[in-house]
C-alpha cells in the first residue's frame, strides 16, 4: 500500500520543550517506516517552525544534556485550508522547497502552546488532520481548575483544593492562606496550567506556603492549593481506537525516598521512585481503575489518548489527580509502559494514535 506522510511535531515554547524533544527521539526511532513517510518538524523555544533532522539519536533522553530544537534557519510553511495539503519549507539560503502532501500531524508537544488546545485549534483552522487530543479536552485538562469542575460534574472524586490568582495573592494573601489552612496538611501547590510536575511543591508546614506559591506563580498566574491524598499513586493509559475507548493495565508510582513524583523522577530516572507496570492489584481494583479512567476521559470529551492519574486510598476509594492529554513517551514514561504491559508494543501504539488522527 502507499505510504502516508506523517509530520512529527515536537519542541515548543513551554518549559517542557526538552521532554517533548526527547519524546520525539523515541517516536522517530519506533514509528513504522514501512507504513509511514516521516517529516520531523521542530518548534523552537521562540516559536519558529523548523525542518528538523530525521535522526532519533539527535534527541536522546540524557539528564546531563537534554535535547532541544535549535533554530537552523529553515521555516516550515503549512498548507492553507481548501488546498492540497502540500508542506513547504524555506531553506536557510532562502530557497523554497515542496516537501509533498501530508496526511496527518502527530503533535508530541507538552505544556502551553501545544497541549492546551492552541495548536489543535491551529490545525483545525488549516483543515489538517492531527492525532491526539482535540481543542476542548486539551484546554480543559491543561487547566487543573476547570478539569476538576468537569470531573466533579461527572461524579468522579477529586482532591479538595482552592484556586488562587496572582492578583488576589499580591493584593492580600491572608484570605488565601486561611483557605489553605482549612484544607489540612500536607498540601500540594501547583500551577493551574503546567505539566510534568514543573512548578509543583509539597508543603509540609504552612510556613512553606509562600515559597511554594512563588515557585508556582513563576509558571502561571493561577495556582491550585490542593489537599494531599494518602494512598497508592496509580496511573492508567486510555486510548481511543477504531472500536472505541479502552484502558490499559494500571501502573503504580512507588516512592521510596522522594517526596513526590517530580520532574526528575518522571523523566530523568532519578533515585527514590520506581515506575511499576502492571501494578500489584486485584482483578476488582483493576476493573474499577479502568472504569474510572474511561469515565474521566469521556467526561472531558477526550480524543485520541490520555493518561489518568489517581490515588487508591486505604479505604478503596479512587480519587483522580489529573488527566494528561499528551503524556510522555520517553523510555521510562508510564503511558507506553502500561500499553506494553497490556500487549501493545511501542511502535503499534504510535500506529494506533496516527490511525485515530487519520479517521477524523
Short mmCIF file of C-alpha atoms in Angstrom, two decimals:
data_model
loop_
_atom_site.label_atom_id
_atom_site.label_comp_id
_atom_site.label_asym_id
_atom_site.label_seq_id
_atom_site.Cartn_x
_atom_site.Cartn_y
_atom_site.Cartn_z
CA UNK A 1 0.00 0.00 0.00
CA UNK A 2 1.04 3.61 -0.48
CA UNK A 3 2.75 5.18 2.48
CA UNK A 4 1.03 8.00 4.27
CA UNK A 5 3.00 11.05 5.29
CA UNK A 6 3.16 11.94 8.97
CA UNK A 7 4.55 15.18 10.36
CA UNK A 8 6.07 14.50 13.79
CA UNK A 9 5.83 17.85 15.58
CA UNK A 10 7.84 18.48 18.75
CA UNK A 11 9.71 21.02 20.87
CA UNK A 12 7.56 24.03 21.58
CA UNK A 13 7.59 27.19 23.66
CA UNK A 14 6.75 25.68 27.06
CA UNK A 15 9.04 24.75 29.92
CA UNK A 16 8.60 21.13 28.78
CA UNK A 17 10.39 21.75 25.47
CA UNK A 18 13.22 19.30 26.17
CA UNK A 19 10.90 16.49 27.26
CA UNK A 20 8.93 16.89 24.04
CA UNK A 21 12.20 16.76 22.09
CA UNK A 22 13.29 13.61 23.94
CA UNK A 23 9.90 12.04 23.23
CA UNK A 24 10.49 12.79 19.55
CA UNK A 25 13.67 10.76 19.67
CA UNK A 26 11.69 7.75 20.86
CA UNK A 27 8.89 8.22 18.34
CA UNK A 28 11.23 8.74 15.38
CA UNK A 29 13.02 5.54 16.32
CA UNK A 30 9.89 3.42 16.71
CA UNK A 31 7.44 4.66 14.08
CA UNK A 32 6.59 2.13 11.34
CA UNK A 33 8.72 3.24 8.41
CA UNK A 34 7.16 0.62 6.13
CA UNK A 35 3.80 2.28 6.67
CA UNK A 36 4.63 5.95 7.02
CA UNK A 37 6.85 8.58 5.48
CA UNK A 38 8.04 10.86 8.27
CA UNK A 39 8.72 14.60 8.21
CA UNK A 40 10.14 15.87 11.52
CA UNK A 41 9.18 19.47 12.31
CA UNK A 42 10.52 21.17 15.42
CA UNK A 43 9.25 24.27 17.19
CA UNK A 44 11.99 26.38 18.74
CA UNK A 45 11.64 27.89 22.19
CA UNK A 46 10.86 31.17 20.40
CA UNK A 47 8.04 29.57 18.39
CA UNK A 48 9.60 29.11 14.93
CA UNK A 49 8.59 26.01 12.94
CA UNK A 50 11.79 24.49 11.53
CA UNK A 51 12.51 21.40 9.44
CA UNK A 52 14.44 19.01 11.67
CA UNK A 53 16.76 16.09 11.01
CA UNK A 54 15.13 12.67 10.82
CA UNK A 55 17.62 11.30 13.34
CA UNK A 56 16.41 9.76 16.61
CA UNK A 57 19.94 9.86 18.04
CA UNK A 58 19.87 13.65 17.89
CA UNK A 59 17.22 13.75 20.62
CA UNK A 60 18.32 11.39 23.42
CA UNK A 61 16.93 11.41 26.93
CA UNK A 62 20.16 12.46 28.62
CA UNK A 63 19.93 14.00 32.08
CA UNK A 64 23.27 15.76 31.58
CA UNK A 65 22.25 17.38 28.31
CA UNK A 66 18.55 17.44 27.49
CA UNK A 67 17.80 17.82 23.77
CA UNK A 68 16.21 20.86 22.20
CA UNK A 69 15.15 22.27 18.86
CA UNK A 70 17.67 24.84 17.67
CA UNK A 71 16.85 27.44 15.03
CA UNK A 72 18.60 26.18 11.88
CA UNK A 73 17.34 28.98 9.65
CA UNK A 74 14.60 26.97 7.92
CA UNK A 75 10.93 27.89 8.13
CA UNK A 76 8.12 25.41 7.56
CA UNK A 77 5.08 26.73 5.68
CA UNK A 78 1.87 24.88 6.50
CA UNK A 79 -0.82 24.18 3.87
CA UNK A 80 -3.68 26.62 3.56
CA UNK A 81 -7.26 25.41 4.09
CA UNK A 82 -9.02 24.15 0.99
CA UNK A 83 -5.73 23.36 -0.75
CA UNK A 84 -3.81 20.18 -1.44
CA UNK A 85 -2.02 19.93 1.95
CA UNK A 86 1.41 20.46 0.45
CA UNK A 87 4.02 21.21 3.10
CA UNK A 88 6.77 23.59 2.06
CA UNK A 89 9.98 24.78 3.64
CA UNK A 90 12.02 27.92 3.14
CA UNK A 91 15.64 26.84 3.38
CA UNK A 92 18.25 28.86 5.24
CA UNK A 93 19.51 30.23 1.92
CA UNK A 94 16.03 31.48 1.01
CA UNK A 95 15.18 28.71 -1.43
CA UNK A 96 11.65 27.30 -1.38
CA UNK A 97 11.14 23.53 -1.46
CA UNK A 98 7.98 21.44 -1.63
CA UNK A 99 8.05 18.51 0.81
CA UNK A 100 4.94 16.89 -0.66
CA UNK A 101 1.42 16.41 0.61
CA UNK A 102 0.94 15.47 4.25
CA UNK A 103 -1.78 13.20 5.60
CA UNK A 104 -1.66 13.82 9.35
CA UNK A 105 0.29 15.61 12.07
CA UNK A 106 1.42 13.82 15.23
CA UNK A 107 1.92 16.62 17.80
CA UNK A 108 4.02 15.35 20.69
CA UNK A 109 4.04 18.69 22.44
CA UNK A 110 3.75 19.17 26.19
CA UNK A 111 2.53 22.19 28.10
CA UNK A 112 1.39 25.59 26.87
CA UNK A 113 1.11 26.28 23.15
CA UNK A 114 0.97 22.55 22.48
CA UNK A 115 -1.11 20.61 24.97
CA UNK A 116 -3.62 23.34 25.78
CA UNK A 117 -5.77 23.35 22.63
CA UNK A 118 -3.93 26.13 20.82
CA UNK A 119 -2.02 24.01 18.29
CA UNK A 120 -5.10 21.80 17.91
CA UNK A 121 -7.19 24.83 17.00
CA UNK A 122 -4.50 25.91 14.57
CA UNK A 123 -4.66 22.62 12.68
CA UNK A 124 -8.46 22.64 12.77
CA UNK A 125 -8.32 26.05 11.11
CA UNK A 126 -5.91 24.75 8.47
CA UNK A 127 -8.11 21.65 7.95
CA UNK A 128 -5.13 19.39 8.59
CA UNK A 129 -5.86 16.11 10.43
CA UNK A 130 -3.90 15.52 13.63
CA UNK A 131 -3.54 12.81 16.23
CA UNK A 132 -4.13 13.12 19.96
CA UNK A 133 -6.41 15.40 21.94
CA UNK A 134 -8.75 17.97 20.44
CA UNK A 135 -9.31 21.60 21.37
CA UNK A 136 -11.77 21.13 24.23
CA UNK A 137 -10.22 18.20 26.08
CA UNK A 138 -6.73 19.65 25.70
CA UNK A 139 -7.81 23.04 27.06
CA UNK A 140 -9.82 21.54 29.92
CA UNK A 141 -7.10 19.17 31.07
CA UNK A 142 -4.38 21.78 30.75
CA UNK A 143 -6.21 23.88 33.35
CA UNK A 144 -6.44 21.82 36.54
CA UNK A 145 -9.11 24.16 37.96
CA UNK A 146 -11.58 23.53 35.13
CA UNK A 147 -10.56 19.88 34.81
CA UNK A 148 -11.69 19.33 38.41
CA UNK A 149 -15.02 21.01 37.67
CA UNK A 150 -15.63 18.67 34.70
CA UNK A 151 -14.67 15.58 36.70
CA UNK A 152 -16.83 16.51 39.68
CA UNK A 153 -19.79 17.14 37.35
CA UNK A 154 -19.38 13.55 36.15
CA UNK A 155 -19.42 12.23 39.71
CA UNK A 156 -15.70 11.49 39.82
CA UNK A 157 -13.87 12.17 43.09
CA UNK A 158 -11.06 14.73 43.13
CA UNK A 159 -8.89 16.14 45.90
CA UNK A 160 -10.25 19.23 47.70
CA UNK A 161 -8.48 22.41 46.59
CA UNK A 162 -8.60 26.17 46.38
CA UNK A 163 -7.64 28.27 43.37
CA UNK A 164 -5.63 31.44 43.88
CA UNK A 165 -4.88 34.05 41.23
CA UNK A 166 -1.75 36.16 41.33
CA UNK A 167 -3.64 39.43 41.62
CA UNK A 168 -5.52 38.39 44.77
CA UNK A 169 -2.34 36.91 46.28
CA UNK A 170 -0.38 40.09 45.61
CA UNK A 171 -3.15 42.35 46.96
CA UNK A 172 -3.81 40.40 50.17
CA UNK A 173 -2.52 36.86 50.66
CA UNK A 174 -4.11 36.39 54.09
CA UNK A 175 -7.52 35.07 52.88
CA UNK A 176 -5.79 32.53 50.60
CA UNK A 177 -3.53 31.42 53.43
CA UNK A 178 -6.59 30.93 55.64
CA UNK A 179 -8.38 28.86 52.99
CA UNK A 180 -5.23 26.78 52.54
CA UNK A 181 -5.00 26.14 56.28
CA UNK A 182 -8.56 24.77 56.27
CA UNK A 183 -7.51 22.08 53.76
CA UNK A 184 -5.11 20.50 56.23
CA UNK A 185 -1.56 19.28 55.73
CA UNK A 186 0.30 18.24 53.73
CA UNK A 187 -0.59 20.42 50.77
CA UNK A 188 0.48 20.41 47.16
CA UNK A 189 0.87 23.74 45.39
CA UNK A 190 0.59 23.54 41.60
CA UNK A 191 0.48 25.93 38.66
CA UNK A 192 -3.01 25.52 37.17
CA UNK A 193 -1.64 25.27 33.63
CA UNK A 194 1.68 23.46 33.63
CA UNK A 195 2.66 19.82 33.36
CA UNK A 196 5.44 17.33 34.13
CA UNK A 197 5.33 18.49 37.78
CA UNK A 198 7.01 21.77 36.75
CA UNK A 199 6.45 24.36 39.48
CA UNK A 200 4.90 21.85 41.90
CA UNK A 201 5.85 21.86 45.59
CA UNK A 202 4.87 19.76 48.58
CA UNK A 203 4.08 21.85 51.65
CA UNK A 204 4.54 20.11 54.98
CA UNK A 205 4.02 23.20 57.17
CA UNK A 206 2.18 26.45 56.47
CA UNK A 207 5.48 28.31 56.85
CA UNK A 208 6.48 26.78 53.49
CA UNK A 209 3.38 28.01 51.65
CA UNK A 210 4.66 31.40 50.49
CA UNK A 211 7.81 29.96 48.94
CA UNK A 212 5.76 27.27 47.18
CA UNK A 213 3.38 29.89 45.82
CA UNK A 214 6.31 31.86 44.41
CA UNK A 215 7.58 28.76 42.61
CA UNK A 216 4.12 28.07 41.14
CA UNK A 217 3.47 31.69 40.17
CA UNK A 218 6.71 31.63 38.17
CA UNK A 219 4.90 29.21 35.82
CA UNK A 220 1.35 30.55 35.83
CA UNK A 221 -0.74 33.37 37.27
CA UNK A 222 -3.33 30.88 38.53
CA UNK A 223 -2.34 28.36 41.20
CA UNK A 224 -4.06 25.44 42.92
CA UNK A 225 -3.51 24.62 46.57
CA UNK A 226 -4.60 21.03 46.98
CA UNK A 227 -5.08 18.62 49.87
CA UNK A 228 -2.53 15.84 49.91
CA UNK A 229 -4.30 12.50 49.40
CA UNK A 230 -2.99 9.45 51.23
CA UNK A 231 -2.94 6.38 49.01
CA UNK A 232 -1.21 4.47 46.26
CA UNK A 233 -0.36 6.55 43.17
CA UNK A 234 -1.98 4.75 40.24
CA UNK A 235 -1.84 5.68 36.57
CA UNK A 236 -3.82 4.17 33.71
CA UNK A 237 -3.40 4.80 29.98
CA UNK A 238 -6.51 5.46 27.89
CA UNK A 239 -6.61 5.08 24.11
CA UNK A 240 -9.30 5.88 21.56
CA UNK A 241 -9.25 3.17 18.91
CA UNK A 242 -11.40 2.19 15.95
CA UNK A 243 -13.62 0.10 18.24
CA UNK A 244 -14.00 2.67 21.00
CA UNK A 245 -12.18 3.79 24.13
CA UNK A 246 -10.19 1.32 26.20
CA UNK A 247 -7.88 1.44 29.21
CA UNK A 248 -4.58 -0.34 29.81
CA UNK A 249 -3.46 -2.33 32.78
CA UNK A 250 -2.75 0.21 35.54
CA UNK A 251 0.72 1.15 36.69
CA UNK A 252 1.92 2.46 40.02
CA UNK A 253 4.36 5.14 41.14
CA UNK A 254 6.19 3.79 44.17
CA UNK A 255 8.03 6.47 46.14
CA UNK A 256 10.92 5.08 48.15
CA UNK A 257 12.74 8.23 49.26
CA UNK A 258 11.39 11.02 47.04
CA UNK A 259 8.73 13.34 48.49
CA UNK A 260 6.55 13.22 45.36
CA UNK A 261 6.74 12.23 41.69
CA UNK A 262 8.60 15.29 40.43
CA UNK A 263 10.19 16.24 37.09
CA UNK A 264 13.45 14.38 37.78
CA UNK A 265 11.66 11.24 38.88
CA UNK A 266 9.35 11.29 35.86
CA UNK A 267 11.88 11.86 33.12
CA UNK A 268 15.45 11.58 34.29
CA UNK A 269 15.39 8.30 36.16
CA UNK A 270 16.10 9.99 39.49
CA UNK A 271 16.57 7.89 42.61
CA UNK A 272 13.76 7.41 45.07
CA UNK A 273 10.95 6.41 42.71
CA UNK A 274 10.01 3.20 40.91
CA UNK A 275 7.63 3.09 37.94
CA UNK A 276 5.87 -0.27 38.12
CA UNK A 277 3.56 -1.64 35.45
CA UNK A 278 1.47 -3.65 35.82
CA UNK A 279 0.70 -2.67 39.40
CA UNK A 280 0.03 -5.32 42.02
CA UNK A 281 -3.76 -5.06 42.18
CA UNK A 282 -6.74 -7.36 42.48
CA UNK A 283 -8.94 -8.00 39.45
CA UNK A 284 -11.68 -5.92 41.07
CA UNK A 285 -9.30 -2.99 41.65
CA UNK A 286 -8.05 -3.18 38.05
CA UNK A 287 -11.60 -3.12 36.69
CA UNK A 288 -12.55 -0.15 38.91
CA UNK A 289 -9.44 1.81 37.92
CA UNK A 290 -10.02 1.16 34.22
CA UNK A 291 -13.67 2.21 34.59
CA UNK A 292 -12.75 5.47 36.31
CA UNK A 293 -10.06 6.11 33.68
CA UNK A 294 -12.51 5.73 30.79
CA UNK A 295 -15.20 7.75 32.58
CA UNK A 296 -12.71 10.56 33.29
CA UNK A 297 -11.64 10.54 29.63
CA UNK A 298 -15.24 10.75 28.46
CA UNK A 299 -16.11 13.47 31.00
CA UNK A 300 -13.74 15.89 29.25
CA UNK A 301 -14.76 14.77 25.73
CA UNK A 302 -11.42 13.03 25.39
CA UNK A 303 -9.97 12.30 21.97
CA UNK A 304 -7.01 10.20 20.97
CA UNK A 305 -5.35 9.42 24.27
CA UNK A 306 -4.82 10.41 27.87
CA UNK A 307 -3.07 9.21 30.97
CA UNK A 308 -5.35 9.33 34.01
CA UNK A 309 -3.57 9.68 37.35
CA UNK A 310 -5.39 8.77 40.55
CA UNK A 311 -4.96 7.70 44.14
CA UNK A 312 -6.21 4.40 45.52
CA UNK A 313 -6.89 5.19 49.18
CA UNK A 314 -6.61 2.69 52.05
CA UNK A 315 -10.43 2.63 52.12
CA UNK A 316 -10.50 1.54 48.48
CA UNK A 317 -11.70 4.87 47.05
CA UNK A 318 -10.35 6.25 43.79
CA UNK A 319 -9.51 9.97 43.70
CA UNK A 320 -8.47 11.36 40.31
CA UNK A 321 -5.49 13.68 40.41
CA UNK A 322 -5.32 14.74 36.77
CA UNK A 323 -5.61 13.82 33.11
CA UNK A 324 -2.69 14.35 30.77
CA UNK A 325 -3.74 14.57 27.12
CA UNK A 326 -0.19 14.21 25.77
CA UNK A 327 1.66 12.06 28.28
CA UNK A 328 5.37 11.48 27.99
CA UNK A 329 6.58 8.84 25.55
CA UNK A 330 10.14 8.58 26.82
CA UNK A 331 11.53 5.10 27.54
CA UNK A 332 10.74 5.39 31.25
CA UNK A 333 7.32 7.03 30.85
CA UNK A 334 4.27 5.31 32.27
CA UNK A 335 1.96 5.64 29.25
CA UNK A 336 3.92 3.41 26.85
CA UNK A 337 4.93 1.10 29.69
CA UNK A 338 1.30 0.43 30.54
CA UNK A 339 0.41 -0.39 26.95
CA UNK A 340 3.44 -2.64 26.52
CA UNK A 341 2.33 -4.48 29.69
CA UNK A 342 -1.12 -4.74 28.11
CA UNK A 343 0.27 -6.35 24.95
CA UNK A 344 0.59 -3.31 22.67
CA UNK A 345 4.12 -2.53 21.52
CA UNK A 346 5.56 0.99 21.41
CA UNK A 347 5.50 1.01 17.61
CA UNK A 348 1.93 -0.28 17.44
CA UNK A 349 0.87 2.33 19.99
CA UNK A 350 2.21 5.07 17.72
CA UNK A 351 0.40 3.50 14.77
CA UNK A 352 -2.91 3.49 16.69
CA UNK A 353 -2.53 7.18 17.52
CA UNK A 354 -1.79 8.07 13.91
CA UNK A 355 -4.66 5.99 12.55
CA UNK A 356 -7.07 7.64 15.02
CA UNK A 357 -5.96 11.01 13.69
CA UNK A 358 -6.48 9.89 10.11
CA UNK A 359 -10.06 8.83 10.90
CA UNK A 360 -11.09 12.35 11.86
#
